[in-house]
PDB file of C-alpha atoms and ligand atoms in Angstrom:
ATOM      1  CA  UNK A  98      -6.581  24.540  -1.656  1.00  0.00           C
ATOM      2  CA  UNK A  99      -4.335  22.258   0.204  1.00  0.00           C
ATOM      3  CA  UNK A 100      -5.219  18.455   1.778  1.00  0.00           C
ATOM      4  CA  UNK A 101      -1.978  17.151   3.406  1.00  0.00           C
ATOM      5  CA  UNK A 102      -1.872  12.989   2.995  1.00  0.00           C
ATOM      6  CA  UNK A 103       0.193  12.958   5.836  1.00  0.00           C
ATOM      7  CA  UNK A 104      -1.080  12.719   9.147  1.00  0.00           C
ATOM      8  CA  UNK A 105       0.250  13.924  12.420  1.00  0.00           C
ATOM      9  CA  UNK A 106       1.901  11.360  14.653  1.00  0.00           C
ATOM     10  CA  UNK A 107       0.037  10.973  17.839  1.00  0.00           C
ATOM     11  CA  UNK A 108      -2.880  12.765  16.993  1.00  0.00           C
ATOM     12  CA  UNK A 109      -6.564  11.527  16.034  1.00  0.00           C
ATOM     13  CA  UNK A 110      -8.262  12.548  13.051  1.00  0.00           C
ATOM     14  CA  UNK A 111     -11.664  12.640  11.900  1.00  0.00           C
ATOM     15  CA  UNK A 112     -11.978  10.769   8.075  1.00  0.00           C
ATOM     16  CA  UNK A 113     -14.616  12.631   7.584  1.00  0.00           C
ATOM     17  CA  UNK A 114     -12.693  16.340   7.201  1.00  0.00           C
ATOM     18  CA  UNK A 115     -10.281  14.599   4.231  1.00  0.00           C
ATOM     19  CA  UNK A 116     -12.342  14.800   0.647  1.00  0.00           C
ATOM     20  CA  UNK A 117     -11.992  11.702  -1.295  1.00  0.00           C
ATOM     21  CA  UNK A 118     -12.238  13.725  -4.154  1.00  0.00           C
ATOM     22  CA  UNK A 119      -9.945  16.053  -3.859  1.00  0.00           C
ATOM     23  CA  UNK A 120      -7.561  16.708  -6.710  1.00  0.00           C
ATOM     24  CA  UNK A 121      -4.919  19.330  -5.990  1.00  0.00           C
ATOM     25  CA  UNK A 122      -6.855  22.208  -7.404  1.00  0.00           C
ATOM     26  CA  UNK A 123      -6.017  20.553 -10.227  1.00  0.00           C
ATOM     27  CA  UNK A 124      -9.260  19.943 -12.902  1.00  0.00           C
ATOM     28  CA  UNK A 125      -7.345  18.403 -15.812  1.00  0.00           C
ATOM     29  CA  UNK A 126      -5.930  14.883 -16.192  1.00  0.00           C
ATOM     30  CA  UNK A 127      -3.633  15.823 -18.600  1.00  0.00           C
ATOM     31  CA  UNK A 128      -1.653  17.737 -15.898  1.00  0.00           C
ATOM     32  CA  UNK A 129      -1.838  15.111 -13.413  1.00  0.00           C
ATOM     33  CA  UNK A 130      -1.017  12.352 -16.069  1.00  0.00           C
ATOM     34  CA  UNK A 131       2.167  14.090 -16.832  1.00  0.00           C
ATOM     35  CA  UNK A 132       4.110  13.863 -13.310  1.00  0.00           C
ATOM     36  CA  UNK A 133       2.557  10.741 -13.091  1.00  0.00           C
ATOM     37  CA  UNK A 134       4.880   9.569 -16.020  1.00  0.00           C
ATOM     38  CA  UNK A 135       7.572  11.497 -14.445  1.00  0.00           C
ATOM     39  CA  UNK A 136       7.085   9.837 -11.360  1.00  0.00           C
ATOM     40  CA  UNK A 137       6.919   6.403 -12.528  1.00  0.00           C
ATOM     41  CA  UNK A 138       9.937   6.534 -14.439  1.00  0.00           C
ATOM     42  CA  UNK A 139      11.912   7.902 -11.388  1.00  0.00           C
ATOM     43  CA  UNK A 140      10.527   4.512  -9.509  1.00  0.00           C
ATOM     44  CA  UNK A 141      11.974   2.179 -12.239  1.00  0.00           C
ATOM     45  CA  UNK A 142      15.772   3.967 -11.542  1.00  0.00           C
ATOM     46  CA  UNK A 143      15.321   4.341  -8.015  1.00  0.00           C
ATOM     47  CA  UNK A 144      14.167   0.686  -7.531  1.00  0.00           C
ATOM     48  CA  UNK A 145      17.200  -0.816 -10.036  1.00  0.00           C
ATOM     49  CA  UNK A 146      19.345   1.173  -7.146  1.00  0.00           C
ATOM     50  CA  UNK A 147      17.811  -0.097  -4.264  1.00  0.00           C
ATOM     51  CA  UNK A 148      17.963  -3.448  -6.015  1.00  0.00           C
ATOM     52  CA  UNK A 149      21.915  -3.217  -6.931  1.00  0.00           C
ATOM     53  CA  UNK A 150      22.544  -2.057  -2.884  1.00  0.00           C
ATOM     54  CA  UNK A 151      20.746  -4.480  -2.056  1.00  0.00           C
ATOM     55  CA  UNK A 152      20.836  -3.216   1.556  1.00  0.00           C
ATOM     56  CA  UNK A 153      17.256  -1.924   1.993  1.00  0.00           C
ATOM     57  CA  UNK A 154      13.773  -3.071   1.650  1.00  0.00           C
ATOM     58  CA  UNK A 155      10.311  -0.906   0.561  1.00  0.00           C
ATOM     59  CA  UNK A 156       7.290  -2.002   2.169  1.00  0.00           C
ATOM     60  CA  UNK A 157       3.954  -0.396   0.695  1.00  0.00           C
ATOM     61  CA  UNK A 158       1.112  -1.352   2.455  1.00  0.00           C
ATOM     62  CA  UNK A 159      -2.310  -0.302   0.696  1.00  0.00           C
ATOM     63  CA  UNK A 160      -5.525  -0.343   2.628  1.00  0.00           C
ATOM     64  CA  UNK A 161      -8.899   0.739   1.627  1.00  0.00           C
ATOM     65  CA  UNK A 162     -12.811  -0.325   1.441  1.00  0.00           C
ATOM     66  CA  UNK A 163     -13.656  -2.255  -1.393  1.00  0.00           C
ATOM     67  CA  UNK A 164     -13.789  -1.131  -4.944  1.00  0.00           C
ATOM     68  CA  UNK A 165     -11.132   1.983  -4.032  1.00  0.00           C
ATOM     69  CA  UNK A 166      -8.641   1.302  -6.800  1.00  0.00           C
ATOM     70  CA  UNK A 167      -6.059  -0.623  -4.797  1.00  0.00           C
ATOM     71  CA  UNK A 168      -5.807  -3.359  -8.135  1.00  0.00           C
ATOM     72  CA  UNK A 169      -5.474  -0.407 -10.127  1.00  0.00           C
ATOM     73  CA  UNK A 170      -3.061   1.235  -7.961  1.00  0.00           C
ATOM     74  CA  UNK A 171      -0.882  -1.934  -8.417  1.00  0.00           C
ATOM     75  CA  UNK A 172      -1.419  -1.358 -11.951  1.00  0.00           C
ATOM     76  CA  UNK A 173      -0.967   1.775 -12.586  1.00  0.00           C
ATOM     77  CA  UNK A 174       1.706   2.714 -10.172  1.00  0.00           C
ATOM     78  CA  UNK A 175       3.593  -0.185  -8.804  1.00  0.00           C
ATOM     79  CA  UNK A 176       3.640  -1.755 -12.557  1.00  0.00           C
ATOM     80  CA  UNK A 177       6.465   0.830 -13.295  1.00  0.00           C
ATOM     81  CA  UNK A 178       8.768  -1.221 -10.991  1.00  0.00           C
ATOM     82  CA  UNK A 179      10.402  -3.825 -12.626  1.00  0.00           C
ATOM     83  CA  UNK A 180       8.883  -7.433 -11.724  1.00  0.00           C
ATOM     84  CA  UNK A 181      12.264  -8.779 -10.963  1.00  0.00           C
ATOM     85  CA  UNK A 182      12.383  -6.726  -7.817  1.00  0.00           C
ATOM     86  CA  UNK A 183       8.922  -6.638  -6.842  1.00  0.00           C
ATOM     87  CA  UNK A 184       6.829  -8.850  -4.519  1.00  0.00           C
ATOM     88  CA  UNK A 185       2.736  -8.480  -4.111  1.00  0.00           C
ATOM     89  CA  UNK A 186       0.934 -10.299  -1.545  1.00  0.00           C
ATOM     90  CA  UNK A 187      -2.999  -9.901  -1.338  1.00  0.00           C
ATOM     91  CA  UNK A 188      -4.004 -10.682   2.567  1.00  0.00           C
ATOM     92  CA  UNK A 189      -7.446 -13.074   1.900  1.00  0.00           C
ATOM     93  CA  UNK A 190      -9.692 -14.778   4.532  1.00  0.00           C
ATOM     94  CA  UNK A 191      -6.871 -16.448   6.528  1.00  0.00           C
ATOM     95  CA  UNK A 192      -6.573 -20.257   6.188  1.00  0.00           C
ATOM     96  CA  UNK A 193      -6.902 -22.774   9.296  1.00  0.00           C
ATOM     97  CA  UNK A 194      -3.166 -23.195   8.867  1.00  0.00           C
ATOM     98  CA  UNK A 195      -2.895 -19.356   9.311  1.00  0.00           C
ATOM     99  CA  UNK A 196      -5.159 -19.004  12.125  1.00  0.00           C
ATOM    100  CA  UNK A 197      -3.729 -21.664  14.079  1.00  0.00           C
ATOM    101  CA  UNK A 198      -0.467 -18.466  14.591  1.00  0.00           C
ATOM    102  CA  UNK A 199      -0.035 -15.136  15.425  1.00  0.00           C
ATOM    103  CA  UNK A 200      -1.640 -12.655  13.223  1.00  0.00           C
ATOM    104  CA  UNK A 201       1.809 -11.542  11.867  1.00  0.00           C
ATOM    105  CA  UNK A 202       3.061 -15.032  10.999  1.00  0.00           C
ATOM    106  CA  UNK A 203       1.909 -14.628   7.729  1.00  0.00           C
ATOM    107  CA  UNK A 204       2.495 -11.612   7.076  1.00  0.00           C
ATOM    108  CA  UNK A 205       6.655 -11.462   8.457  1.00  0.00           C
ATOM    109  CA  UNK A 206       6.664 -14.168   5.911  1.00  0.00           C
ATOM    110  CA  UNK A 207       5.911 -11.656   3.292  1.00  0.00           C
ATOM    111  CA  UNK A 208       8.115  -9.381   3.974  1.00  0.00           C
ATOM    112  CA  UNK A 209      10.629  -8.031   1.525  1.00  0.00           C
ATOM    113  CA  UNK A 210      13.931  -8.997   1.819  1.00  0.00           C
ATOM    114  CA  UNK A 211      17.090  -6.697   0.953  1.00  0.00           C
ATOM    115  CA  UNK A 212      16.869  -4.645  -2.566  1.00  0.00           C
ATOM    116  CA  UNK A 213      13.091  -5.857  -2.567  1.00  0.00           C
ATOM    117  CA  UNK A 214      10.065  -3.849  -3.126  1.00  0.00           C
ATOM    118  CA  UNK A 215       7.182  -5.658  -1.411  1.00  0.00           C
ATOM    119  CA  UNK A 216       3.399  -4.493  -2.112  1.00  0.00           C
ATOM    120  CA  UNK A 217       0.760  -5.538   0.454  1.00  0.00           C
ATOM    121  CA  UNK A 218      -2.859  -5.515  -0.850  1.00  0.00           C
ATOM    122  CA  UNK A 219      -4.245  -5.436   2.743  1.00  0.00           C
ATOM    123  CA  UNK A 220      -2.158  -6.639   5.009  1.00  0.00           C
ATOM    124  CA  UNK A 221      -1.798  -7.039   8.975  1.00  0.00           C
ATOM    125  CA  UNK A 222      -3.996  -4.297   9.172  1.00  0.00           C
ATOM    126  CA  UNK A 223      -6.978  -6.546   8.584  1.00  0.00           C
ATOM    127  CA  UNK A 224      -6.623  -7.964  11.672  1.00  0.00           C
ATOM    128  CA  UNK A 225      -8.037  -4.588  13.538  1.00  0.00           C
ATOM    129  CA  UNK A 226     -10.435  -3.836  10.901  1.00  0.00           C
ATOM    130  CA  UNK A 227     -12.902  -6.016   9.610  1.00  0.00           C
ATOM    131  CA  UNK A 228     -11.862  -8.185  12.934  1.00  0.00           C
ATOM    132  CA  UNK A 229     -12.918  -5.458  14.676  1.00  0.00           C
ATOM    133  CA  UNK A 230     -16.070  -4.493  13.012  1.00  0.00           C
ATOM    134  CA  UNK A 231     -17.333  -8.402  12.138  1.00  0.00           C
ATOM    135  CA  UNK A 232     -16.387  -9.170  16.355  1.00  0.00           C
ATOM    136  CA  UNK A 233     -14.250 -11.943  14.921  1.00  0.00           C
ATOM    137  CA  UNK A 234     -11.877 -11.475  17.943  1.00  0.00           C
ATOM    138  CA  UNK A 235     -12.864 -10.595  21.461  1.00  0.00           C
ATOM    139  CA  UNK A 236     -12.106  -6.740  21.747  1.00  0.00           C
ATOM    140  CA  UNK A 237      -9.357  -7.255  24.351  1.00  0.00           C
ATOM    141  CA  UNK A 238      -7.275  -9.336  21.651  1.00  0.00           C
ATOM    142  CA  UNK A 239      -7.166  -7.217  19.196  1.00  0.00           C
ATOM    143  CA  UNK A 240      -6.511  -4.271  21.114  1.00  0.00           C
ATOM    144  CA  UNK A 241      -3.265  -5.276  22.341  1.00  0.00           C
ATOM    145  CA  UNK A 242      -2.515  -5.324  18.557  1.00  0.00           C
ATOM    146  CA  UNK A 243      -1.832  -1.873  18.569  1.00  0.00           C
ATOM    147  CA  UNK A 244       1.304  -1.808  19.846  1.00  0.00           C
ATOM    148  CA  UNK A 245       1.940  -5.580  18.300  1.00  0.00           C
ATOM    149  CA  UNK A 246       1.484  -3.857  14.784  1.00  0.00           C
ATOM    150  CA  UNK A 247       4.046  -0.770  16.047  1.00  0.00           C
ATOM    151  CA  UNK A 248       6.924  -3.203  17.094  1.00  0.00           C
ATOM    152  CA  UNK A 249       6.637  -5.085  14.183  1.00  0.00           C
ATOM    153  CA  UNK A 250       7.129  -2.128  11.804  1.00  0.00           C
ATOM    154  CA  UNK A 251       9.829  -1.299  14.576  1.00  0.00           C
ATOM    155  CA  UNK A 252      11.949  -4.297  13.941  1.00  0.00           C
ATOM    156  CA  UNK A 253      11.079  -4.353  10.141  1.00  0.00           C
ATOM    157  CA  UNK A 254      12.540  -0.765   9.913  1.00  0.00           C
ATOM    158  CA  UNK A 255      15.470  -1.504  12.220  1.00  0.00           C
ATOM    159  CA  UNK A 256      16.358  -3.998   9.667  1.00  0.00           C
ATOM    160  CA  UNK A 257      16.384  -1.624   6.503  1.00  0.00           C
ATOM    161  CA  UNK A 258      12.821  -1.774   5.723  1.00  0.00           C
ATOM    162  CA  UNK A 259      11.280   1.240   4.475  1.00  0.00           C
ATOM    163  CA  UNK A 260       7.426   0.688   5.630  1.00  0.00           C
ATOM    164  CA  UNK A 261       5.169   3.195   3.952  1.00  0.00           C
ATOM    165  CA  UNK A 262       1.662   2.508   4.584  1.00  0.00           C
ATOM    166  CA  UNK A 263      -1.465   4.148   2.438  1.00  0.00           C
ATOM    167  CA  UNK A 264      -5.001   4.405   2.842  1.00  0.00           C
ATOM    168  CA  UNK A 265      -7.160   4.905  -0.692  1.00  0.00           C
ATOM    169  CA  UNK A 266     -10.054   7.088   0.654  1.00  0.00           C
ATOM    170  CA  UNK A 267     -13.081   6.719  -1.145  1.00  0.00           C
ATOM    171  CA  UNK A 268     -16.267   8.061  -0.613  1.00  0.00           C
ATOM    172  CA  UNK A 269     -19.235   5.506  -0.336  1.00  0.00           C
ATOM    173  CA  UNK A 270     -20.962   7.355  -3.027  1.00  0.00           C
ATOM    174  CA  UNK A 271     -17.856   6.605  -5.870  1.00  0.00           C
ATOM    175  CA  UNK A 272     -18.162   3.005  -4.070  1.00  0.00           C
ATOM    176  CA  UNK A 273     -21.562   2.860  -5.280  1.00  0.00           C
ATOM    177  CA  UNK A 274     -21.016   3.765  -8.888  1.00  0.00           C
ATOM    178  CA  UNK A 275     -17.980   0.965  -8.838  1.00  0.00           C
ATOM    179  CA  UNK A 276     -19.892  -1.482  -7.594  1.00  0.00           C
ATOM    180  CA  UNK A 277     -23.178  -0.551  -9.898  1.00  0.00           C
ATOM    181  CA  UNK A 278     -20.608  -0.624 -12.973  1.00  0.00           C
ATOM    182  CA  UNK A 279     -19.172  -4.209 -11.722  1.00  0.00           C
ATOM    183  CA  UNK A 280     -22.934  -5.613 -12.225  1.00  0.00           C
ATOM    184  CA  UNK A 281     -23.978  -3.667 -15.146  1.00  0.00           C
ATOM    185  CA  UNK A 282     -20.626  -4.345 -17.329  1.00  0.00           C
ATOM    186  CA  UNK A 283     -19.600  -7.878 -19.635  1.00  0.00           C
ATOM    187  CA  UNK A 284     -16.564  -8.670 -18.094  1.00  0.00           C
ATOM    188  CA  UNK A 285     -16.438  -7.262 -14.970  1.00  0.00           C
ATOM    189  CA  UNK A 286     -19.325  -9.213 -13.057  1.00  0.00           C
ATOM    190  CA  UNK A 287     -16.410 -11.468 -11.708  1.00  0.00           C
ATOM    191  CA  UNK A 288     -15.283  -8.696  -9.735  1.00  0.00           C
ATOM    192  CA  UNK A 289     -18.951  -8.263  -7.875  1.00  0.00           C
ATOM    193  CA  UNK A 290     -18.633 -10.341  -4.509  1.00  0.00           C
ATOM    194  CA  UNK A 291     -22.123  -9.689  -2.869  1.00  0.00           C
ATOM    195  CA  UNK A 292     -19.809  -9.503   0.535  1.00  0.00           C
ATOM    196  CA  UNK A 293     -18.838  -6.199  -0.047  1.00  0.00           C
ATOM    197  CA  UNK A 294     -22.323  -5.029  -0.342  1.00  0.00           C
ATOM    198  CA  UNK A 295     -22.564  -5.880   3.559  1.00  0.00           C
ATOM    199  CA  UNK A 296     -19.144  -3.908   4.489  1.00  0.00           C
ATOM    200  CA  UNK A 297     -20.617  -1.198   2.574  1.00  0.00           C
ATOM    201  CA  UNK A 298     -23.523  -1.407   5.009  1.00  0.00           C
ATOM    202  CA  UNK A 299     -21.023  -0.491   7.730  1.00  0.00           C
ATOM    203  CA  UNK A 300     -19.424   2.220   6.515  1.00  0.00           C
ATOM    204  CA  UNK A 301     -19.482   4.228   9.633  1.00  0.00           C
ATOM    205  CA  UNK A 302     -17.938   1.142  11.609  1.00  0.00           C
ATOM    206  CA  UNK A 303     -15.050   1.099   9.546  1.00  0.00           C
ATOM    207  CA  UNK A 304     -14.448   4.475   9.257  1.00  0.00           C
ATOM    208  CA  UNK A 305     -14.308   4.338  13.071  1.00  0.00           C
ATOM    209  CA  UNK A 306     -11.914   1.038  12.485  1.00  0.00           C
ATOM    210  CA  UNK A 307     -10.002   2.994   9.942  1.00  0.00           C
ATOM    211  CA  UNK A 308      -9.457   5.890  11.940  1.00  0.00           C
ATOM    212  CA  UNK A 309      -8.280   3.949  15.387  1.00  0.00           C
ATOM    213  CA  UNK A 310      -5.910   2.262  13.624  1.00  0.00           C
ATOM    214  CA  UNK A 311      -4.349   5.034  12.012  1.00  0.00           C
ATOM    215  CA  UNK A 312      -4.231   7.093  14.445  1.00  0.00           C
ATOM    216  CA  UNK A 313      -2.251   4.245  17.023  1.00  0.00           C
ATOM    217  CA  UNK A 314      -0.167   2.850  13.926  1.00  0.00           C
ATOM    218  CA  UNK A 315       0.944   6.292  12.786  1.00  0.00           C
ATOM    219  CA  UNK A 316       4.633   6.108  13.919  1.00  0.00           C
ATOM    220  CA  UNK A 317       7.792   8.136  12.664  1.00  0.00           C
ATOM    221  CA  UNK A 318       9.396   4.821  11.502  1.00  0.00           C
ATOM    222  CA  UNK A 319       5.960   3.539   9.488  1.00  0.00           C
ATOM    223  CA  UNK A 320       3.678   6.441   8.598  1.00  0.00           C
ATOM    224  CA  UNK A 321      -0.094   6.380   7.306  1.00  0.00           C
ATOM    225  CA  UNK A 322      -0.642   8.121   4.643  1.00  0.00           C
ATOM    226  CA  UNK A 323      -4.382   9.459   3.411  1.00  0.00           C
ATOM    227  CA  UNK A 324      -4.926   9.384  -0.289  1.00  0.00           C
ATOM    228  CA  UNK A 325      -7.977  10.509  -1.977  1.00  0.00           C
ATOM    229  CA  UNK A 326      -9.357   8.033  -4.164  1.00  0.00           C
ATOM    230  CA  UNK A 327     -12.297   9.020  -5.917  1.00  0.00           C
ATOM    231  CA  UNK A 328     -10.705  10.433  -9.097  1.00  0.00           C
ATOM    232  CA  UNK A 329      -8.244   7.465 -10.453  1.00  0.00           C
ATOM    233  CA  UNK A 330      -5.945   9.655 -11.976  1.00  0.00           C
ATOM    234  CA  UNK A 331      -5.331  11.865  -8.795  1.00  0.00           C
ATOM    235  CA  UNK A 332      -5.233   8.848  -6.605  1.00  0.00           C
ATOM    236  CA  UNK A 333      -2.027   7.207  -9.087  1.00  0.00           C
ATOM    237  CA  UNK A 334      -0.480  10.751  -9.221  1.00  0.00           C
ATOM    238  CA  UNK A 335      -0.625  10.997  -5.295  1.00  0.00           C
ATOM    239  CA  UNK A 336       0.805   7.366  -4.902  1.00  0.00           C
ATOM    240  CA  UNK A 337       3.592   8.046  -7.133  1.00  0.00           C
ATOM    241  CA  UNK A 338       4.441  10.986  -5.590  1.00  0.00           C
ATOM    242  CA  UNK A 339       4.413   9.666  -1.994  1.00  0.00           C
ATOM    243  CA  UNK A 340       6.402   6.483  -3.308  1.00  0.00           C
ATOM    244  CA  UNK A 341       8.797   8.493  -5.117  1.00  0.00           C
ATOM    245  CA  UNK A 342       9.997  10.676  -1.917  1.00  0.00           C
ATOM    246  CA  UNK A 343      10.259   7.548   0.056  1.00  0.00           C
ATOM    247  CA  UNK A 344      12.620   5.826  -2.193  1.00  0.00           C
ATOM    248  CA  UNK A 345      14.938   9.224  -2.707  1.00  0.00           C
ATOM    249  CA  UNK A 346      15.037  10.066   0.800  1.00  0.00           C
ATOM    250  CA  UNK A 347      16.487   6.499   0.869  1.00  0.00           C
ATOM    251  CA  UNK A 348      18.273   7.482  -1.620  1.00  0.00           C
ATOM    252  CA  UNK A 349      19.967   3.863  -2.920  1.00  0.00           C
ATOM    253  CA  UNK A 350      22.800   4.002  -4.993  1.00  0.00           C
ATOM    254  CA  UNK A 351      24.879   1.552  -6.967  1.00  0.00           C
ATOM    255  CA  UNK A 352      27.493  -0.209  -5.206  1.00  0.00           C
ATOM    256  CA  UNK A 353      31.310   0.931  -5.948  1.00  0.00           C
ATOM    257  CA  UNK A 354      33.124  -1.273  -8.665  1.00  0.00           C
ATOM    258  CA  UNK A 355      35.492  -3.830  -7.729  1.00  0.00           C
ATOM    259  CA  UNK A 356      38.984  -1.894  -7.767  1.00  0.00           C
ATOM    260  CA  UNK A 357      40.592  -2.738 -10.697  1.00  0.00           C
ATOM    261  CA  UNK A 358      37.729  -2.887 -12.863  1.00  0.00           C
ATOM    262  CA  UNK A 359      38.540  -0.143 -14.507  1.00  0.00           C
ATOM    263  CA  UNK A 360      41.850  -1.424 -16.732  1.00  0.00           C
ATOM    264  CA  UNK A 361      39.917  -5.055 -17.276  1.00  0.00           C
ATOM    265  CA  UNK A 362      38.936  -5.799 -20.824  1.00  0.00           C
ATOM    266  CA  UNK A 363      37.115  -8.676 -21.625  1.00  0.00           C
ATOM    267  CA  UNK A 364      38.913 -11.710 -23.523  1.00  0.00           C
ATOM    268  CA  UNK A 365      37.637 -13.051 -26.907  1.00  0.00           C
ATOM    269  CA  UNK A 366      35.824 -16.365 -27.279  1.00  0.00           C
ATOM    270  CA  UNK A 367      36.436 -17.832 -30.612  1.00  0.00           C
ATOM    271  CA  UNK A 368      33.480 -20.016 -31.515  1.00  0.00           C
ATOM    272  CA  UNK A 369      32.725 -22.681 -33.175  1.00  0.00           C
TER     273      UNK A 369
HETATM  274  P1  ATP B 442     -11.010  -7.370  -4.793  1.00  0.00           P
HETATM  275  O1  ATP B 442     -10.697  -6.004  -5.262  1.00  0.00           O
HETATM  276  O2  ATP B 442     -10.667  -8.397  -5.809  1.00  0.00           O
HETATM  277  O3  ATP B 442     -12.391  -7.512  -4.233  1.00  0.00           O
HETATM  278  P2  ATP B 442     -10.118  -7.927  -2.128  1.00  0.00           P
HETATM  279  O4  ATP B 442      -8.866  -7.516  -1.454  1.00  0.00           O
HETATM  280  O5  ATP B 442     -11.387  -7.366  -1.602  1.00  0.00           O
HETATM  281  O6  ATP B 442      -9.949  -7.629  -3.652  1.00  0.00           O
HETATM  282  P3  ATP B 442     -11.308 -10.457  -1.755  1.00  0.00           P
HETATM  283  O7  ATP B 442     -10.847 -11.836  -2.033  1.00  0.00           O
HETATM  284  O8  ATP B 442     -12.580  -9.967  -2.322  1.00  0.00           O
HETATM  285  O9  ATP B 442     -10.129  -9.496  -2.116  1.00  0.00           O
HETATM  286  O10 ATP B 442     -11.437 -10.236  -0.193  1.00  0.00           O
HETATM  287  C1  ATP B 442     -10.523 -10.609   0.733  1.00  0.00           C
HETATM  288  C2  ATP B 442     -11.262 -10.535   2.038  1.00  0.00           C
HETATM  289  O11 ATP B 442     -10.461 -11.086   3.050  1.00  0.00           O
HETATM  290  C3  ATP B 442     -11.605  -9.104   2.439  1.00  0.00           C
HETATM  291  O12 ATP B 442     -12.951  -9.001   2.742  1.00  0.00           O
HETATM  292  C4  ATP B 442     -10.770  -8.918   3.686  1.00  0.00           C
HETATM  293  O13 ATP B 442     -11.374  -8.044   4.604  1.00  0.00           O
HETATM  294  C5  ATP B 442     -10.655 -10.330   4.186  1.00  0.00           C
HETATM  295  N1  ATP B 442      -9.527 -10.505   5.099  1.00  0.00           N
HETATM  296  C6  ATP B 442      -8.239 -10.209   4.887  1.00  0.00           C
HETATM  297  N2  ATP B 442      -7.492 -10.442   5.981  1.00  0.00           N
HETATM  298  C7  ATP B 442      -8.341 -10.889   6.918  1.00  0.00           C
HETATM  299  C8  ATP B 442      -8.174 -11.292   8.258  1.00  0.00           C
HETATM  300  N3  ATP B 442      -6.980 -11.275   8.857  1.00  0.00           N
HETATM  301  N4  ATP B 442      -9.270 -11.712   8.922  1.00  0.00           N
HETATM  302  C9  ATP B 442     -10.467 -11.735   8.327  1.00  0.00           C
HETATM  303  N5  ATP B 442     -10.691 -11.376   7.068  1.00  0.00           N
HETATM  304  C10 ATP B 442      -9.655 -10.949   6.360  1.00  0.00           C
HETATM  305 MG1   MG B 443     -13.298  -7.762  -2.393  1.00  0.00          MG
END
């Protein structure tokens, strides 16, 4: 049994045909856990590479519905990279300040510069999705952000960025048990917002949202990636995995020593 998590550029989808729990055919987390670690540890070299080069950027954008792991994705997955190098930005409510530019101002802000990892939690993407489905912009404005969101990933990857954009699918019925076990446990009511009982209601909208936007914003130079989410451990092994191959087929290395270097030995200090 096969699910790809990449989707074809130019063609629509239907959300509905990918299984949020799908796990590979595989049943045990032990197996899963494994690569995982594999994985991770290849992101920790990989990223001190790209951060020695310093020449290219990583952009991971993470999108989902609420309660689909993308905290624990962080976590779990982006935690192997070492904090030095790494930059997340979680995409609230926008302030007056915010909405007073273009829906990318904030974001281009948050981009990572050269050797950088950058993790969005949400991101631009907002802007076509619960904009969409709350009618907090008229319909022709953020239409035309379609192709706004495609040359912006344009000019980001024409200047070294590596965007890589994923979408935690989870099913409304793993939702549910989330959200129950945010009410019912000590120490993780703080996490209940009573707003994400009313996306919930709108599933269907967003699915619609979700799909439209990945379908448009599905481009060879910033591709959309479909990740089921409903099993934690399968969702961190298919993150790392997708991560992993982004950053080799980058493929940073570590910059060539100064010549001379090699006969240099360094002087004694004598102290006190
Ligand atoms: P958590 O897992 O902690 O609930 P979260 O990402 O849902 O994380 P919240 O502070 O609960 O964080 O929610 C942020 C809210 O801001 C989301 O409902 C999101 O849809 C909304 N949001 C983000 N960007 C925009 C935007 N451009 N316009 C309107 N709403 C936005
Ligand atoms: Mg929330």
């Amino acid at each position: 049994m096969t699910q790809p998590t990449t989707l074809p550029c130019g063609e629509s989808f239907n959300l509905a045909e990918f299984d949020p729990s799908f796990s590979g055919g595989m049943e045990r987390k032990r197996q899963a856990k494994a690569e995982t670690k594999d994985n991770l540890e290849a992101l920790l070299d990989l990223q001190a590479r790209l951060y020695a080069e310093n020449r290219h950027s990583l952009l991971v954008v993470l999108q989902a519905m609420d309660a689909a792991g993308k905290d624990g994705t962080i976590k779990h997955v982006m935690g192997a990279f070492n904090p030095q190098g790494v930059r997340v930005t979680s995409f609230k409510v926008p302030s007056k300040l915010e909405l007073a530019h273009d829906f990318l101002w904030r974001v281009h802000r948050a981009a990572p510069p050269r050797g950088m990892v950058g993790i969005f939690n949400r991101s631009h993407y907002e802007d076509v999705l619960i904009v969409r489905v709350l009618g907090l912009a008229p319909e022709a404005l953020w239409r035309k952000r379609f192709d706004h969101i495609n040359a912006f990933e344009k000019l980001l990857s024409d200047h070294g960025t590596t965007v890589v954009k994923i979408f935690l699918h989870v099913s409304p019925e793993e939702q549910a048990v989330r959200l129950q076990a945010r009410l019912d446990t000590p120490g993780k009511e703080w996490k209940f917002n009573p707003d994400d009982l009313g996306a919930r209601r709108q599933w269907a909208d967003y699915m619609a949202a979700y799909e439209e936007a990945l379908t448009r914003c599905n481009t060879p130079w910033a591709p959309w990636h479909v990740v089921p989410a409903d099993r934690k451990w399968y969702r961190n092994l298919a993150v790392s995995r997708i991560v992993r191959r982004t950053l080799e087929a980058l493929n940073p290395s570590y910059p060539d020593p100064e010549p001379g270097l090699e006969a240099m030995v360094i002087p004694p200090v004598h102290w006190p």
